[in-house]
Amino acid sequence: MTWIFDNWERFWEVTAVHLRLSAVPVLIGFVLAIPLGWWASRSQTARTVLFPFANILFTIPSIALIVITPVVIGVKILDEINVIVPLTVYTVALMIRSIADALSAVPGNVIAAANAMGYRPFKRFLTVDFPLALPVTIAGLRVATVSNISMVSVGALVGLGGYGQLFTEGYQTDNSPKVFAGLVGTVVLAVLADGLLLLVGRLLTPWARVGR
Amino acid sequence: MIEFRAVTKRFEDGTIAVDELDLTVEAGTITVFVGPSGCGKTTSLRMVNRMIDPTSGTILVDGKDVLTVDPPTLRRGIGYVIQQAGLFPHRTVLDNIATVPLLSGWDKRKARTRAAELLEIVGLDPNFGKRYPAQLSGGQQQRVGVARALAADPPVLLMDEPFSAVDPVVREDLQNELLRLQAELDKTIVFVTHDIDEALKLGERVAVFQKGGHLAQYAKPQELLSAPANDFVASFVGRDRGYRTLTFLHAEVPVHPVATAKLGERITVTDWTLVVDEQNRPKGWLSGVDGEVEVNERDLVSGGSLYDGSSLRGALDAALSSPSALGVVVDDAGAVSGVVRADDVIQALAKARAAGEVPR
Amino acid sequence: MGGWLFDPAHWSGTTGIPVRLLEHLGYTLLTLLIAAVIAIPLGAFVGHTGKGGFVIVGLSNALRALPTTAVLILVVLWAGLGDFPVYVALVLLAIPPIMAGTYAGVRAVDPSAVDAARGVGMRESGVLLQVEIPNALPLIYGGFRGAALQVVATATIAAYTGAGGLGRFVFDGLALQDFGQMLAGAVLVALLAVLVDLGFAGLQRLTVSPGLRPVGTGGKN
Ligand SMILES: Nc1ncnc2c1ncn2[C@@H]1O[C@H](COP(=O)(O)OP(=O)(O)OP(=O)(O)O)[C@@H](O)[C@H]1O
Ligand SMILES: [Mg+2]
């Protein structure tokens, strides 16, 4: 732990990079997954196409996806985009399922009632379906966020930034306090992000906590 | 025989579920615990097989204090049936039924044979043995639950609202089946329900529980109806009390002849005519039309319960529910032997009342 | 890529594809075995008693946040190179999903079946082993297969500290700027993951009672 205080500036710098590299994929992935999840919740065809595809994506090791990405999209291996793209892909794969499950679990009678009151489909999705699906969606988002934060480190194995740099540098210089500092940083970041999402979820869905 | 002696159960949160319960369940009878929700029926029942231990007091099963017996051993000697059946989803019906024999160390083959026997006893097709619980209807699951409880032939059977989760028709089937089984098996049964009709139908003795775990009255069904111990029992037994009392009255009701006809016959009908099949069993009523007609299935008005001589309630209901206001009387074979009228039932009731058999 | 993968020279010798494949499979299976031996009893016990559930949930969430790379490197720095650090890192990775699946599975068993199990005279061990665990198996397998996928994918990282497995191709390829080798490594890992999952799906079919399959779907799950 003393490493952190002795190298405060460095620690702060990798924290910022780590945060950026994990937050951006979660945001993009989440937004992309909403229409796909919605589609999967409505159509059996979408499910039979999307779910197995998402499962296969998970089987590809993150390190492999990170080294393949630059070749596929034609950028240099040391570009941050090489972590952002794979993690976005994982996030989408994970969130499609959560969102589809969440939307399918919205009670049919509520939807019928909303239709009967004359909601148009898009408005209904925004004001009825999606809010009711939020608790399950946020649970999925928490898993995606925590695993992203832990996976960003893998990028360091090919020389990218974040706490992972502390791991590889610590390994090369036989400096375990440095590795440990990165580990603590990752876990703390994950716990904080998880707690934040939990809180946001509670604030957004006050109805989920009453009347139990 | 099961004896409750000053049994009290107070839960950790201070709820008194059962308060100083003194009650004796006679061997070889069905005793029903009835009362509103939360009055301590389940708790009382579950103290018998030590699913719950009393805070104070003693429970004796056949003279033995249950607290002196190790719970699993005690429970293997007491059949237990619950509302949701509680079958093991991962085991076939046959293996579910064989559970207790296997636990008691029977060998596999003997347990299986016994399970197959029980399947038949509770009125299920032997093919069901290979099925899994999820492949059975609620009523069938309940039968399997009863079979599982009976498998090791325990002298005592505890049943907690076993029939409340099934529809009224199936429930009546299951109730009749239980009465039939009991006539053969002679078990000591404690049966919990919150349905007073079920209690009056099944119970040789009925214990009415009141909120707070008090025993309000413990008596034969007729007595509950004719002499409720307090206002609570009177109101719980319900506003149809007078009508229900008829269930326990077996006075003679005059049986009148009735005009019958068979399908395809050409007859002249002026009043209600009862149409019967080849075995003289009722098929429906033909209402008064003028002139000659051919008796046609299409023109039949069906309906009306049948009176088989059981009780005044059956007679009155047959008359009231018949479209012709004539209750059809049938014999054991189901053949028509005449009709009864509602006013005859009322007169029979008046006679019974004069003889002091009916509550005032 | 096809060129590298199908070059016969890469299919033999002590650094050939079959050997690396077996090493990778070995890491995976032993890791899963150790993790299962630790996580299933813990999850089952806590699920059975119903006490300390928050510990299980908290513990698995905390473990999930642990970066496997860091654990691997730390153990290497402390205990030296070899397979031991690989197993420590991978077992820690595999425990949370298995433990969470077991816990959730046992908690989700129909309470009336558990009540009936006690009511017919099973001892607590019988209730757990004969009723709760068999009924929790679908969810236990769910957690276990999730863990298996993660372990197969992550075992790739073992090669970073010089251990074996298919990760060798990825890291050697990276060092040599040999894209074909890297891609071949990645494809082989993904393929192995699919095969391992199929294997466990088969095991699941054999060991989970047909009575627990969703009704009316022809036994598909
Ligand atoms: N484990 C427990 N802890 C605390 N209180 C309990 C517990 N079990 C039951 N009670 C309380 O004890 C009282 C009696 O419960 P019991 O289950 O015996 O009622 P019941 O007559 O069977 O009701 P129902 O018809 O609804 O099944 C209720 O007030 C109930 O809330
Ligand atoms: Mg009850």
Short mmCIF file of N, CA, C and O and ligand atoms in Angstrom, two decimals, chain B residues 11 13 15-17 35-44 160-161 192 194, ligand 1:
data_model
loop_
_atom_site.label_atom_id
_atom_site.label_comp_id
_atom_site.label_asym_id
_atom_site.label_seq_id
_atom_site.Cartn_x
_atom_site.Cartn_y
_atom_site.Cartn_z
N PHE B 11 -43.27 -18.40 19.48
CA PHE B 11 -42.11 -18.25 18.59
C PHE B 11 -41.15 -17.20 19.13
O PHE B 11 -41.53 -16.42 20.00
N ASP B 13 -40.21 -14.49 18.04
CA ASP B 13 -40.64 -13.10 17.95
C ASP B 13 -41.78 -12.79 18.91
O ASP B 13 -42.36 -11.71 18.86
N THR B 15 -44.76 -14.28 19.09
CA THR B 15 -46.07 -14.74 18.66
C THR B 15 -46.46 -16.00 19.44
O THR B 15 -45.70 -16.97 19.48
N ILE B 16 -47.64 -15.96 20.03
CA ILE B 16 -48.14 -17.19 20.65
C ILE B 16 -49.02 -17.88 19.63
O ILE B 16 -50.12 -17.43 19.32
N ALA B 17 -48.53 -18.97 19.06
CA ALA B 17 -49.25 -19.63 17.98
C ALA B 17 -50.25 -20.64 18.52
O ALA B 17 -51.32 -20.84 17.96
N GLY B 35 -60.15 -23.56 11.41
CA GLY B 35 -60.13 -22.23 12.00
C GLY B 35 -59.60 -21.25 10.98
O GLY B 35 -59.09 -21.65 9.94
N PRO B 36 -59.72 -19.96 11.29
CA PRO B 36 -59.26 -18.95 10.34
C PRO B 36 -57.75 -18.97 10.19
O PRO B 36 -57.05 -19.57 11.01
N SER B 37 -57.25 -18.29 9.18
CA SER B 37 -55.82 -18.27 8.91
C SER B 37 -55.04 -17.72 10.09
O SER B 37 -55.45 -16.75 10.72
N GLY B 38 -53.95 -18.39 10.43
CA GLY B 38 -53.06 -17.88 11.47
C GLY B 38 -53.46 -18.24 12.88
O GLY B 38 -52.93 -17.69 13.84
N CYS B 39 -54.40 -19.19 13.03
CA CYS B 39 -54.87 -19.48 14.38
C CYS B 39 -54.10 -20.63 15.02
O CYS B 39 -54.44 -21.05 16.12
N GLY B 40 -53.07 -21.14 14.36
CA GLY B 40 -52.23 -22.13 15.01
C GLY B 40 -52.49 -23.58 14.64
O GLY B 40 -51.98 -24.49 15.29
N LYS B 41 -53.26 -23.82 13.58
CA LYS B 41 -53.55 -25.20 13.17
C LYS B 41 -52.28 -25.92 12.74
O LYS B 41 -51.97 -27.02 13.20
N THR B 42 -51.55 -25.26 11.80
CA THR B 42 -50.34 -25.89 11.28
C THR B 42 -49.33 -26.11 12.38
O THR B 42 -48.72 -27.18 12.48
N THR B 43 -49.19 -25.09 13.23
CA THR B 43 -48.22 -25.22 14.32
C THR B 43 -48.58 -26.41 15.21
O THR B 43 -47.72 -27.23 15.55
N SER B 44 -49.85 -26.55 15.56
CA SER B 44 -50.26 -27.67 16.40
C SER B 44 -49.93 -29.00 15.73
O SER B 44 -49.40 -29.92 16.34
N ASP B 160 -51.89 -31.48 6.27
CA ASP B 160 -52.05 -30.03 6.41
C ASP B 160 -52.62 -29.45 5.13
O ASP B 160 -51.91 -29.29 4.14
N GLU B 161 -53.88 -29.12 5.16
CA GLU B 161 -54.59 -28.57 4.00
C GLU B 161 -54.23 -29.32 2.72
O GLU B 161 -53.87 -28.69 1.72
N VAL B 192 -55.87 -30.85 8.76
CA VAL B 192 -56.02 -29.40 8.94
C VAL B 192 -56.68 -28.79 7.72
O VAL B 192 -56.35 -29.14 6.58
N HIS B 194 -59.07 -24.92 6.45
CA HIS B 194 -59.81 -23.76 6.93
C HIS B 194 -61.18 -23.72 6.30
O HIS B 194 -61.90 -22.74 6.40
N1 LIG D 1 -41.66 -19.64 12.36
C1 LIG D 1 -42.51 -18.73 12.86
N2 LIG D 1 -42.05 -17.65 13.50
C2 LIG D 1 -42.89 -16.73 14.02
N3 LIG D 1 -44.23 -16.82 13.96
C3 LIG D 1 -44.76 -17.86 13.33
C4 LIG D 1 -43.93 -18.88 12.74
N4 LIG D 1 -44.73 -19.81 12.17
C5 LIG D 1 -45.98 -19.40 12.39
N5 LIG D 1 -46.02 -18.23 13.09
C6 LIG D 1 -47.20 -17.50 13.54
O1 LIG D 1 -47.94 -18.34 14.36
C7 LIG D 1 -49.34 -18.18 14.13
C8 LIG D 1 -49.95 -19.52 13.77
O2 LIG D 1 -49.43 -19.95 12.53
P1 LIG D 1 -49.93 -21.28 11.82
O3 LIG D 1 -49.08 -21.48 10.64
O4 LIG D 1 -49.97 -22.38 12.81
O5 LIG D 1 -51.39 -20.88 11.39
P2 LIG D 1 -52.47 -21.72 10.58
O6 LIG D 1 -53.63 -21.84 11.48
O7 LIG D 1 -51.89 -22.96 10.05
O8 LIG D 1 -52.85 -20.71 9.42
P3 LIG D 1 -53.18 -21.00 7.88
O9 LIG D 1 -54.60 -21.38 7.79
O10 LIG D 1 -52.95 -19.64 7.25
O11 LIG D 1 -52.24 -22.04 7.40
C9 LIG D 1 -49.46 -17.13 13.05
O12 LIG D 1 -49.71 -15.90 13.66
C10 LIG D 1 -48.11 -17.12 12.41
O13 LIG D 1 -47.81 -15.85 11.90
#
